[in-house]
Coordinates of N, CA, C and O in Angstrom, one line a residue:
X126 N 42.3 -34.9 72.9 CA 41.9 -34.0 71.8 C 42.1 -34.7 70.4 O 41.2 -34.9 69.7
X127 N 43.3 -35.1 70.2 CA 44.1 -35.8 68.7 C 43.2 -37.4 68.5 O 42.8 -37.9 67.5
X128 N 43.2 -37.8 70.2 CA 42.1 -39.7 70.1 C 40.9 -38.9 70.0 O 41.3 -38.3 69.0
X129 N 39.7 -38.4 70.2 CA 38.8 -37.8 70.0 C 38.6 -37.7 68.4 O 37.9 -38.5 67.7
X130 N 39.3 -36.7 68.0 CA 39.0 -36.1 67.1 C 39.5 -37.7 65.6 O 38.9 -38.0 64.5
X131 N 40.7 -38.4 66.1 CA 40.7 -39.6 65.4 C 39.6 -40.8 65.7 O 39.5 -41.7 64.9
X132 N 39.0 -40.8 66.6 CA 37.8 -41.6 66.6 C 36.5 -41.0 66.2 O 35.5 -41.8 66.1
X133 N 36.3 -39.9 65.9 CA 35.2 -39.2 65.4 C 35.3 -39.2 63.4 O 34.4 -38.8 62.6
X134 N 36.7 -39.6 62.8 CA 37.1 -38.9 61.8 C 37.2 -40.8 61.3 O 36.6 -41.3 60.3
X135 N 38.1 -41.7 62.4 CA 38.1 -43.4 61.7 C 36.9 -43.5 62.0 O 36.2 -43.5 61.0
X136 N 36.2 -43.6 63.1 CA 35.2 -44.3 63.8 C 35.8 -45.6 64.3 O 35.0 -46.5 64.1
X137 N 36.6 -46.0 64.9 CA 37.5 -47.0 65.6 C 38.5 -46.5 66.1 O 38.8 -45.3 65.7
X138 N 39.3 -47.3 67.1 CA 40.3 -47.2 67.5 C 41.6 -47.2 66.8 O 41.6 -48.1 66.0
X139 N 43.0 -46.5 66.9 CA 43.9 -47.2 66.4 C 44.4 -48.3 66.2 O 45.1 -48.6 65.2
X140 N 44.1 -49.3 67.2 CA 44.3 -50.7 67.0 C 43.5 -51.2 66.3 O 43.9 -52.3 65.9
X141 N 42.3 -50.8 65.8 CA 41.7 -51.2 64.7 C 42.0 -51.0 63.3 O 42.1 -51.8 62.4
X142 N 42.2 -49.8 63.4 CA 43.2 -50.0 61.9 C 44.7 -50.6 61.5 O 45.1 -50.9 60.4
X143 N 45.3 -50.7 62.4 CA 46.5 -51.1 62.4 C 46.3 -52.4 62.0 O 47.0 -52.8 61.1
X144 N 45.4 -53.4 62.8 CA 45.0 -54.6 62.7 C 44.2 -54.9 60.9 O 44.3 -55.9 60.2
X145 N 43.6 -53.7 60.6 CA 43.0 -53.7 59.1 C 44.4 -53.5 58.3 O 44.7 -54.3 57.4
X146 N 45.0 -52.7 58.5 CA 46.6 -52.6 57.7 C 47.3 -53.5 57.2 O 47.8 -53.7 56.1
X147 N 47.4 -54.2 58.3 CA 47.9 -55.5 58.5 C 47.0 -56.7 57.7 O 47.4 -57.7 57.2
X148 N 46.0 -56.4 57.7 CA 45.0 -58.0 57.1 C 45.6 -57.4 55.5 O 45.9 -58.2 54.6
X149 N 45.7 -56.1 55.4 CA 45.2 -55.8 54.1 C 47.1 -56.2 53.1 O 47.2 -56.4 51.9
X150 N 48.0 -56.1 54.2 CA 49.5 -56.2 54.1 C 49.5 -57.5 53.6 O 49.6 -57.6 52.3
X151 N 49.3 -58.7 54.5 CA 49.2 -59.6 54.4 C 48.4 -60.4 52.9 O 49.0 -61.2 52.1
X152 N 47.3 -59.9 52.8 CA 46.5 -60.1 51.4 C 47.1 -59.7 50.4 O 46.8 -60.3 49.4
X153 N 48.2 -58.3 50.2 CA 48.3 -58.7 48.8 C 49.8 -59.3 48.8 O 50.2 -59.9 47.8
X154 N 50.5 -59.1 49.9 CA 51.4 -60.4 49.8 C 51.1 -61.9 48.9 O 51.5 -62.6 48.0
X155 N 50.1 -61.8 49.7 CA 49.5 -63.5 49.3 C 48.7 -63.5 47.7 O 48.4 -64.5 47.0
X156 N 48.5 -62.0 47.4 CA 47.7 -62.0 46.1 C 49.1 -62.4 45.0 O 49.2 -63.2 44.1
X157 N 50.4 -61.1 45.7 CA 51.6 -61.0 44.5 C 52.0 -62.5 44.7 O 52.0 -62.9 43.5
X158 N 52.2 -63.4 45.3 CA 52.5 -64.5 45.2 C 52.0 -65.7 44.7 O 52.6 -66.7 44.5
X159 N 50.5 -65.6 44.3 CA 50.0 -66.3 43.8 C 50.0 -65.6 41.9 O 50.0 -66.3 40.9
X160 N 49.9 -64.4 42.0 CA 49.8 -64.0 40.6 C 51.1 -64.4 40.1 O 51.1 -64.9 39.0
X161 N 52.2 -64.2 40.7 CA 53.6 -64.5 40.5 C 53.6 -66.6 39.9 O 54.2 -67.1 38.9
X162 N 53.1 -67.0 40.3 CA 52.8 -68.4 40.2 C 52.1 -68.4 39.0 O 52.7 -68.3 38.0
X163 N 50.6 -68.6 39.0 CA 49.9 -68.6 38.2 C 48.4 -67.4 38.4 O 47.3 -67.3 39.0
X164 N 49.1 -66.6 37.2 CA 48.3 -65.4 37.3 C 47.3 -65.6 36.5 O 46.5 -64.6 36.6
X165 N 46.7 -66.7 35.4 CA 45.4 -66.8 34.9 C 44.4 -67.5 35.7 O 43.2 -67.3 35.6
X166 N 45.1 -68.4 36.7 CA 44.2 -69.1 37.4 C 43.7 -68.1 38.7 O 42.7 -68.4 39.4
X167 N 44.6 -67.1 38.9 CA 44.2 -66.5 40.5 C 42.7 -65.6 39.6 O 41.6 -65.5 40.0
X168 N 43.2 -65.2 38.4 CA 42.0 -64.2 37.8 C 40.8 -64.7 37.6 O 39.7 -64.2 38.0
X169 N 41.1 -65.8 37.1 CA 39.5 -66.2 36.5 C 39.3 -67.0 38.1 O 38.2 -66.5 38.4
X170 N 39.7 -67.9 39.2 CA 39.2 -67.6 40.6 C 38.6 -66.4 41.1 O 37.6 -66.2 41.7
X171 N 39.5 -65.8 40.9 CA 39.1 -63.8 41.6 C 37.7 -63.8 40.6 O 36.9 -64.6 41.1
X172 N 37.5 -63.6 40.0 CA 36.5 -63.0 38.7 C 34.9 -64.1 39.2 O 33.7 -63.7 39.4
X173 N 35.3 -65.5 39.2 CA 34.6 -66.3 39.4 C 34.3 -66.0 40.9 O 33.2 -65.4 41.1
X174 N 34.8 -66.3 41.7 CA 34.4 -66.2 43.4 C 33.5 -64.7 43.1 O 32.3 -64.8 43.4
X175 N 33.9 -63.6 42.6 CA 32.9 -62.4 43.0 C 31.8 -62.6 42.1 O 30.7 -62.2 42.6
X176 N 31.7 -63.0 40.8 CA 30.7 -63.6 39.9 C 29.5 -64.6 41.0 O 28.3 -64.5 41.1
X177 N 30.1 -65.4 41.5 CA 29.3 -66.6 42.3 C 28.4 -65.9 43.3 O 27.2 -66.0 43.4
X178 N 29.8 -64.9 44.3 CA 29.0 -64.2 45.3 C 28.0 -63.3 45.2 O 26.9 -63.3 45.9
X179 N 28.4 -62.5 44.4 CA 27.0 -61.1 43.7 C 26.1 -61.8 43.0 O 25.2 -61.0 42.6
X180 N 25.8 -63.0 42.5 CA 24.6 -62.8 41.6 C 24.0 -64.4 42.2 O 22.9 -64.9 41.8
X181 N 24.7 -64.8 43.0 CA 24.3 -66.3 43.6 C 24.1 -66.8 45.3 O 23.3 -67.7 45.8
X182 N 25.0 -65.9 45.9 CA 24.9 -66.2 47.4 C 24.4 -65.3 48.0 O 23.8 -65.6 49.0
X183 N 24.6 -64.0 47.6 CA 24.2 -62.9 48.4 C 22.6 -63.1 48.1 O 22.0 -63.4 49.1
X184 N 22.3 -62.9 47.4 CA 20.8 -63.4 47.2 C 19.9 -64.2 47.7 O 18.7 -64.0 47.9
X185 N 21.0 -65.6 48.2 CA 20.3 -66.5 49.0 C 20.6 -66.6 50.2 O 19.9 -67.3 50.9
X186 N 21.6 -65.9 50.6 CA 21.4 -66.1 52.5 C 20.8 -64.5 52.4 O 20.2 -64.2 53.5
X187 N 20.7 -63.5 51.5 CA 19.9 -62.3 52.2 C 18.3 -62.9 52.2 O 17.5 -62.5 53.0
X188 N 18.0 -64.0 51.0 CA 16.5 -64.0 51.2 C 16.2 -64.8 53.0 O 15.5 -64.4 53.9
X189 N 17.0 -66.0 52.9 CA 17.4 -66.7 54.0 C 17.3 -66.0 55.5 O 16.8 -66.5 56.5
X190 N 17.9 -64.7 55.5 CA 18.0 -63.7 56.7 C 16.9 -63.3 56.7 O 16.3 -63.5 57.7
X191 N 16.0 -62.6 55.4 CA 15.0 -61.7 55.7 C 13.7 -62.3 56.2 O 12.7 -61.7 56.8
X192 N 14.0 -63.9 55.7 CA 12.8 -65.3 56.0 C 12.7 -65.5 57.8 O 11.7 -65.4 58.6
X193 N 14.0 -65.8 57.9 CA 14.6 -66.0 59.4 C 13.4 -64.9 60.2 O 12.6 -65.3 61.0
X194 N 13.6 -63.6 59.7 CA 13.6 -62.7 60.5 C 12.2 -62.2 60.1 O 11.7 -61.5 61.0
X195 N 11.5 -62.6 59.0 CA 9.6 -62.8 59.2 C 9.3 -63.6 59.8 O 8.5 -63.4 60.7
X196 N 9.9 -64.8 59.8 CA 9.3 -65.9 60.9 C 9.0 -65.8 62.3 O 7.9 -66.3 62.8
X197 N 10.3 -65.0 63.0 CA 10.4 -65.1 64.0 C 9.8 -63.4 64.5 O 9.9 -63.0 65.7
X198 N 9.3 -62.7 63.5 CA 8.9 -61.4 63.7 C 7.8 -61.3 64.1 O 7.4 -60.3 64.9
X199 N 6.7 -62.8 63.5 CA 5.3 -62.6 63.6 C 4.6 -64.2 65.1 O 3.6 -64.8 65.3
X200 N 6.2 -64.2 65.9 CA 5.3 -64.6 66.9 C 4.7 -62.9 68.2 O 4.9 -61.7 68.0
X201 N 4.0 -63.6 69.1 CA 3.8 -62.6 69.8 C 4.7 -62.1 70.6 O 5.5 -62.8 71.2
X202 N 4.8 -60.3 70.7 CA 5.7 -60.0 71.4 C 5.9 -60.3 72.9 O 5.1 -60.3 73.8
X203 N 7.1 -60.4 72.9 CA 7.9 -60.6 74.4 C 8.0 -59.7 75.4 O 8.7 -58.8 75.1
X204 N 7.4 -59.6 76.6 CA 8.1 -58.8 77.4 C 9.7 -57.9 77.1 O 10.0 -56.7 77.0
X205 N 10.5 -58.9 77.0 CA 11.7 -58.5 77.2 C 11.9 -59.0 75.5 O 11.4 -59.9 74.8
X206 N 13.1 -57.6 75.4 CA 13.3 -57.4 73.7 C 14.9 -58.0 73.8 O 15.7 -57.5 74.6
X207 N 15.3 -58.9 73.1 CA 17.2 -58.8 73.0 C 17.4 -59.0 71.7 O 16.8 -60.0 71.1
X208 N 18.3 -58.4 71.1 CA 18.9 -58.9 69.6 C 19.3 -60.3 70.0 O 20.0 -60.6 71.0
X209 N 18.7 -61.2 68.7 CA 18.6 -62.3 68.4 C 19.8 -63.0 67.1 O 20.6 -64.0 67.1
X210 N 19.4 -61.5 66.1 CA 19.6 -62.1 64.7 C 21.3 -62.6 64.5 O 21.8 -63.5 63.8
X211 N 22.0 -61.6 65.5 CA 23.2 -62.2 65.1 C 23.7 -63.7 65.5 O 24.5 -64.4 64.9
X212 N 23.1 -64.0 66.5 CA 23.2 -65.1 67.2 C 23.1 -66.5 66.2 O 23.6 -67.6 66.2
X213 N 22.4 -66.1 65.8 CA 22.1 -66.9 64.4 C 22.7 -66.9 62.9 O 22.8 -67.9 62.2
X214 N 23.1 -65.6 62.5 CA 24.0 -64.8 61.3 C 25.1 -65.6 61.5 O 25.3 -66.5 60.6
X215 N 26.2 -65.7 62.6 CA 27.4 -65.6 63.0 C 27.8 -67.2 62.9 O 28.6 -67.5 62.1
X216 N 27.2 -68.2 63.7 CA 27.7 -69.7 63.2 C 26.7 -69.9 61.9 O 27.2 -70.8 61.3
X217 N 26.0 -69.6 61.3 CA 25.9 -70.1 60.5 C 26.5 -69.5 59.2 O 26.4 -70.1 58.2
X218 N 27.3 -68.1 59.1 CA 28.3 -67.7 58.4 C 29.9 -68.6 58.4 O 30.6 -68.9 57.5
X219 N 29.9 -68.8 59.6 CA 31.5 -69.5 59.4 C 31.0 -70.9 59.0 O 31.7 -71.5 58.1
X220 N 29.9 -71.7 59.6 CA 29.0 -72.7 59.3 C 30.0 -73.1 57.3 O 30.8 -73.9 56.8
X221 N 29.4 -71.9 56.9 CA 28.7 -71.7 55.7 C 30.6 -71.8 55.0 O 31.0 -72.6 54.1
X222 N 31.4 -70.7 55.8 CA 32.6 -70.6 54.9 C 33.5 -71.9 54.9 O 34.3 -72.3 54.1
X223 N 32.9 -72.5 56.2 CA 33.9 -73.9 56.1 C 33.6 -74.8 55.1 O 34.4 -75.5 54.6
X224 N 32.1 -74.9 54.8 CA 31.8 -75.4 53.7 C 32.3 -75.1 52.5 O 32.6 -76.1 51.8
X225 N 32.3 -74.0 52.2 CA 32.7 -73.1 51.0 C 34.1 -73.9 51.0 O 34.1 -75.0 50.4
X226 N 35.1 -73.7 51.3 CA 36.6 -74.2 51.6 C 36.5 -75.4 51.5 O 36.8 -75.7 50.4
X227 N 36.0 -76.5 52.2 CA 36.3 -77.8 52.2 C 35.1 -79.0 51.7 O 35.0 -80.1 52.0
X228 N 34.0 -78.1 50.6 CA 33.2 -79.0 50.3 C 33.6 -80.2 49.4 O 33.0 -81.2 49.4
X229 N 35.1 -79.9 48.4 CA 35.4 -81.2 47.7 C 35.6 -82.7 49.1 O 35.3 -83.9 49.0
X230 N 36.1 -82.1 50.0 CA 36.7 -83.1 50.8 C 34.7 -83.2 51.7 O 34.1 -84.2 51.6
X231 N 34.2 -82.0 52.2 CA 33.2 -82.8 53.0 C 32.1 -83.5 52.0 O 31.2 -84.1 52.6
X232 N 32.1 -83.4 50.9 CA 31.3 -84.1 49.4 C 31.5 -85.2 49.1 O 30.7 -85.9 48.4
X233 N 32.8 -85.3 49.5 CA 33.8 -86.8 48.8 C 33.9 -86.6 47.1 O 33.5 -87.4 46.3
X234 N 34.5 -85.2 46.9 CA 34.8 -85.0 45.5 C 36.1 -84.7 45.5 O 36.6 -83.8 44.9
X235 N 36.7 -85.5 46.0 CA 38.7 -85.2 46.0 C 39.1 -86.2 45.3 O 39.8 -87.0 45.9
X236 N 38.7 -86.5 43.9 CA 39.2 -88.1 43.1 C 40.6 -87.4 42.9 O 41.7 -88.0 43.0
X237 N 40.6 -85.8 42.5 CA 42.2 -85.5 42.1 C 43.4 -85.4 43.2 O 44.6 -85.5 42.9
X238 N 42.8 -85.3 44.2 CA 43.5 -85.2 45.4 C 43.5 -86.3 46.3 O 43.3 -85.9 47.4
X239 N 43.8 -87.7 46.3 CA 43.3 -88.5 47.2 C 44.2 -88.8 48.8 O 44.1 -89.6 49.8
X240 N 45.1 -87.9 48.4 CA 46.1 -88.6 49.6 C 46.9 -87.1 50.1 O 48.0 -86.9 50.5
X241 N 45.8 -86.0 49.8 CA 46.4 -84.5 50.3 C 46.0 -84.4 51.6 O 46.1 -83.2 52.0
X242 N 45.7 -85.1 52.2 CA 44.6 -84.6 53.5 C 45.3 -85.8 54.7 O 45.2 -85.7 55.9
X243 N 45.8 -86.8 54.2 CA 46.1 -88.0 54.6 C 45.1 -88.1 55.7 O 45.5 -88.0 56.9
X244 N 44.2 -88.1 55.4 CA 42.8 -88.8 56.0 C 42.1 -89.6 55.5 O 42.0 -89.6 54.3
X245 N 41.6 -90.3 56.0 CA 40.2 -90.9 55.4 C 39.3 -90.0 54.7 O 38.9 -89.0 55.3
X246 N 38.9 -90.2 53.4 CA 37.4 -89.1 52.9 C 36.3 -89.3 53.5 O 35.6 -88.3 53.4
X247 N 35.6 -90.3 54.2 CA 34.4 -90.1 55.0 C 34.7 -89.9 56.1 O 34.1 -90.6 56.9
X248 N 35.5 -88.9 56.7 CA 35.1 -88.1 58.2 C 34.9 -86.9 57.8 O 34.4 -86.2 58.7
X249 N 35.1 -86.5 56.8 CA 35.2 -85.1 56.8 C 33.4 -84.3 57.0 O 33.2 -83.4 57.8
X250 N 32.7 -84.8 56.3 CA 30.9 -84.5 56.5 C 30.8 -84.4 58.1 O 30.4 -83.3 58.5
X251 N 31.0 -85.3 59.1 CA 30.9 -85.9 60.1 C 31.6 -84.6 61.4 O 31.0 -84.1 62.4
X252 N 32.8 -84.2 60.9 CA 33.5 -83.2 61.3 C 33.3 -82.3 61.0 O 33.8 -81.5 61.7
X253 N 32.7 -81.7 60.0 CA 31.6 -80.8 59.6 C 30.8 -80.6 60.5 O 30.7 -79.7 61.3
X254 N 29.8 -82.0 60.3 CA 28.3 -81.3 61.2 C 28.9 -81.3 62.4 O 28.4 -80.3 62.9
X255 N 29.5 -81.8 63.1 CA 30.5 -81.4 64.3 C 30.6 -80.4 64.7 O 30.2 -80.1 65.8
X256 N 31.1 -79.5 63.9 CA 31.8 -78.3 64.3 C 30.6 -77.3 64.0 O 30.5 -76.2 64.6
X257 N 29.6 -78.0 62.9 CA 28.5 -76.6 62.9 C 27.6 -77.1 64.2 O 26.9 -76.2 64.7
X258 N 27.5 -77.8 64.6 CA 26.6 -78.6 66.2 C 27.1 -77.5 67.1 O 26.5 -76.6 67.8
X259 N 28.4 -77.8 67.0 CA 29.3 -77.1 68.3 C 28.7 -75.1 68.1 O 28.2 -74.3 68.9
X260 N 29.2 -74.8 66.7 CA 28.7 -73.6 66.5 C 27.6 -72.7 66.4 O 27.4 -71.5 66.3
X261 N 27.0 -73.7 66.6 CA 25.4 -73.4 66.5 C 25.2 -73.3 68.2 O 24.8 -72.2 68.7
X262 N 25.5 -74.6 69.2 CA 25.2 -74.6 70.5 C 26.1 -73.3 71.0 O 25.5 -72.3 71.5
X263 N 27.4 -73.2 70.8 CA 27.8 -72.1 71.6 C 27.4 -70.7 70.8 O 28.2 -69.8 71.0
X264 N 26.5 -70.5 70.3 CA 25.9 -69.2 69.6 C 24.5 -69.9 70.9 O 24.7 -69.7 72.1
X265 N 23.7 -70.3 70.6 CA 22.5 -70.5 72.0 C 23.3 -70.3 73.4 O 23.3 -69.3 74.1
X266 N 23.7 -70.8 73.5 CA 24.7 -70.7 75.1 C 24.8 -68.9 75.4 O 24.4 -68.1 76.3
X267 N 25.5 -68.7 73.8 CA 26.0 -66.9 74.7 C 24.3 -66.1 74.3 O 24.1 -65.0 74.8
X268 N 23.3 -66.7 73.7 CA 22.0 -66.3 73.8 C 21.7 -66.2 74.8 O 21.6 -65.1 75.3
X269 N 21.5 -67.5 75.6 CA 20.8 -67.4 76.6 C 21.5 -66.8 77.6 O 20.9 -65.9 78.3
X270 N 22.9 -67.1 77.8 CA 23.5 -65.7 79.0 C 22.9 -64.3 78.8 O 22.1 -63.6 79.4
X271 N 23.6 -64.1 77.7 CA 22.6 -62.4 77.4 C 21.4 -62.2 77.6 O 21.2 -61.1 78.1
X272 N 20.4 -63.0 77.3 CA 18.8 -63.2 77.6 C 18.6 -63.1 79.4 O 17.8 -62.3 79.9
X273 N 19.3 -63.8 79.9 CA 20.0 -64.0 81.5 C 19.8 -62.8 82.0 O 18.9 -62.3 82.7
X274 N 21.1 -62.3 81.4 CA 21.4 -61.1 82.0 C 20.4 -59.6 81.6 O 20.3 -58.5 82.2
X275 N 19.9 -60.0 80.7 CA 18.7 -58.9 80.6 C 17.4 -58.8 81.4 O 16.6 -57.9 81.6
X276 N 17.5 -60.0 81.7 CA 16.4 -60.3 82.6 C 16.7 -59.7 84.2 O 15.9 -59.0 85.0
X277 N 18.1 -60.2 84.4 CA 17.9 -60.0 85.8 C 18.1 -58.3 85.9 O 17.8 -57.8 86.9
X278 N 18.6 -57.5 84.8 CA 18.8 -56.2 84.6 C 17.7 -55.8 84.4 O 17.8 -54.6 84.8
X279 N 16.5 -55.9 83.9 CA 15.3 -55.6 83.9 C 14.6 -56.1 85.4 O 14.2 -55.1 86.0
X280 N 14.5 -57.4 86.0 CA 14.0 -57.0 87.3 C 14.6 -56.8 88.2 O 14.1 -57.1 89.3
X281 N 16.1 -56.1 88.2 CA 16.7 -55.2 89.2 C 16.3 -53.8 89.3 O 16.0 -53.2 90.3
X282 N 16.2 -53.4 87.9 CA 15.8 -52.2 88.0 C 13.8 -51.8 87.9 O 13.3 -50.7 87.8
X283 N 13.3 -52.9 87.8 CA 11.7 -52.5 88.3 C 11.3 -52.9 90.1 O 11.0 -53.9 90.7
X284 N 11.3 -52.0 90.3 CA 10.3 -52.2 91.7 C 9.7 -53.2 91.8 O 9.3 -53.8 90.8
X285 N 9.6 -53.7 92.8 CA 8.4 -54.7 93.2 C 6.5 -53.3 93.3 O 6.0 -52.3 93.8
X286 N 6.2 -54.6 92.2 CA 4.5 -53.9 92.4 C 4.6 -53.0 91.3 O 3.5 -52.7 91.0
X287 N 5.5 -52.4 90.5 CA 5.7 -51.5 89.2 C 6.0 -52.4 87.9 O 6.7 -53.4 87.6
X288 N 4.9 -51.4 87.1 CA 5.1 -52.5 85.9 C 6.5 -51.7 85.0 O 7.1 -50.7 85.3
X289 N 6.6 -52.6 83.7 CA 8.6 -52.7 83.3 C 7.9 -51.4 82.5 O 6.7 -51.4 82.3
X290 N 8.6 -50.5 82.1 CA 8.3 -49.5 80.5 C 8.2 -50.1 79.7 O 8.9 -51.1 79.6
X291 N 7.1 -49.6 78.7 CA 7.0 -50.6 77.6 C 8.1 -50.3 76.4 O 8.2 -51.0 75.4

């Protein structure tokens, strides 16, 4: 009655909030500590990052999504229907944040930084497209299992000699 009526009222589980409590615990930890440091640089970052995102990024991966998803809207339909779009949304969002984070180093724009990474500056691009290769294939991989498994769940459940519902 009390899990019910709390899943109808969060819409999640308790371990899901608890886990949001916690991200949110953690964050302003990490905010008072950096304001405690240097509180003009965390502002005008804070101010700047949501400046960049509302009037510059959100704009271009939404036109980017909505493109994605005319493209691939106006081939002919498929027998069998499966959500696609996240398959695609998902590595190329983390794709996107690793970039965001480490483009001085995958750019080769670390003149101020040259010996913070104790790396070489030209692997970093390299280990990039690496990891978006890898992210990209294992987003196809769990596609096509799902696609897999829709299939054989769709001709398990049609008769032989009966056509699928449309």
């Amino acid at each position: 009655m009390i899990m019910t009526r709390f899943l109808r009222w969060y819409g999640s589980g308790p371990l899901h909030l608890l886990v949001l409590i916690c991200s949110f615990a953690l964050a302003a930890y990490a905010l008072v500590r950096l304001f405690a440091i240097r509180p003009l640089d965390v502002a005008i970052w804070f101010v700047g990052a949501a400046i960049l995102h509302d009037l510059i990024l959100l704009p271009v991966y939404s036109l980017a999504d909505l493109s994605a998803r005319a493209v691939l809207r106006h081939h002919p339909a498929r027998p069998l229907r499966v959500p696609w779009i996240n398959y695609l949304r998902v590595p190329t969002c983390l794709s996107g944040v690793l970039l965001i984070v480490w483009f001085p180093l995958i750019l080769d724009l670390s003149e101020p930084y040259p010996s913070a990474a104790r790396l070489p500056e030209n692997v970093y691009l390299g280990r990039w497209l690496a990891i978006t290769a890898v992210l990209f294939g294992a987003s196809a991989l769990a596609f096509a299992i799902k696609l897999r498994r829709a299939t054989r769940l769709k001709q398990k459940h049609t008769a032989p000699g009966e056509d699928a519902p449309p």
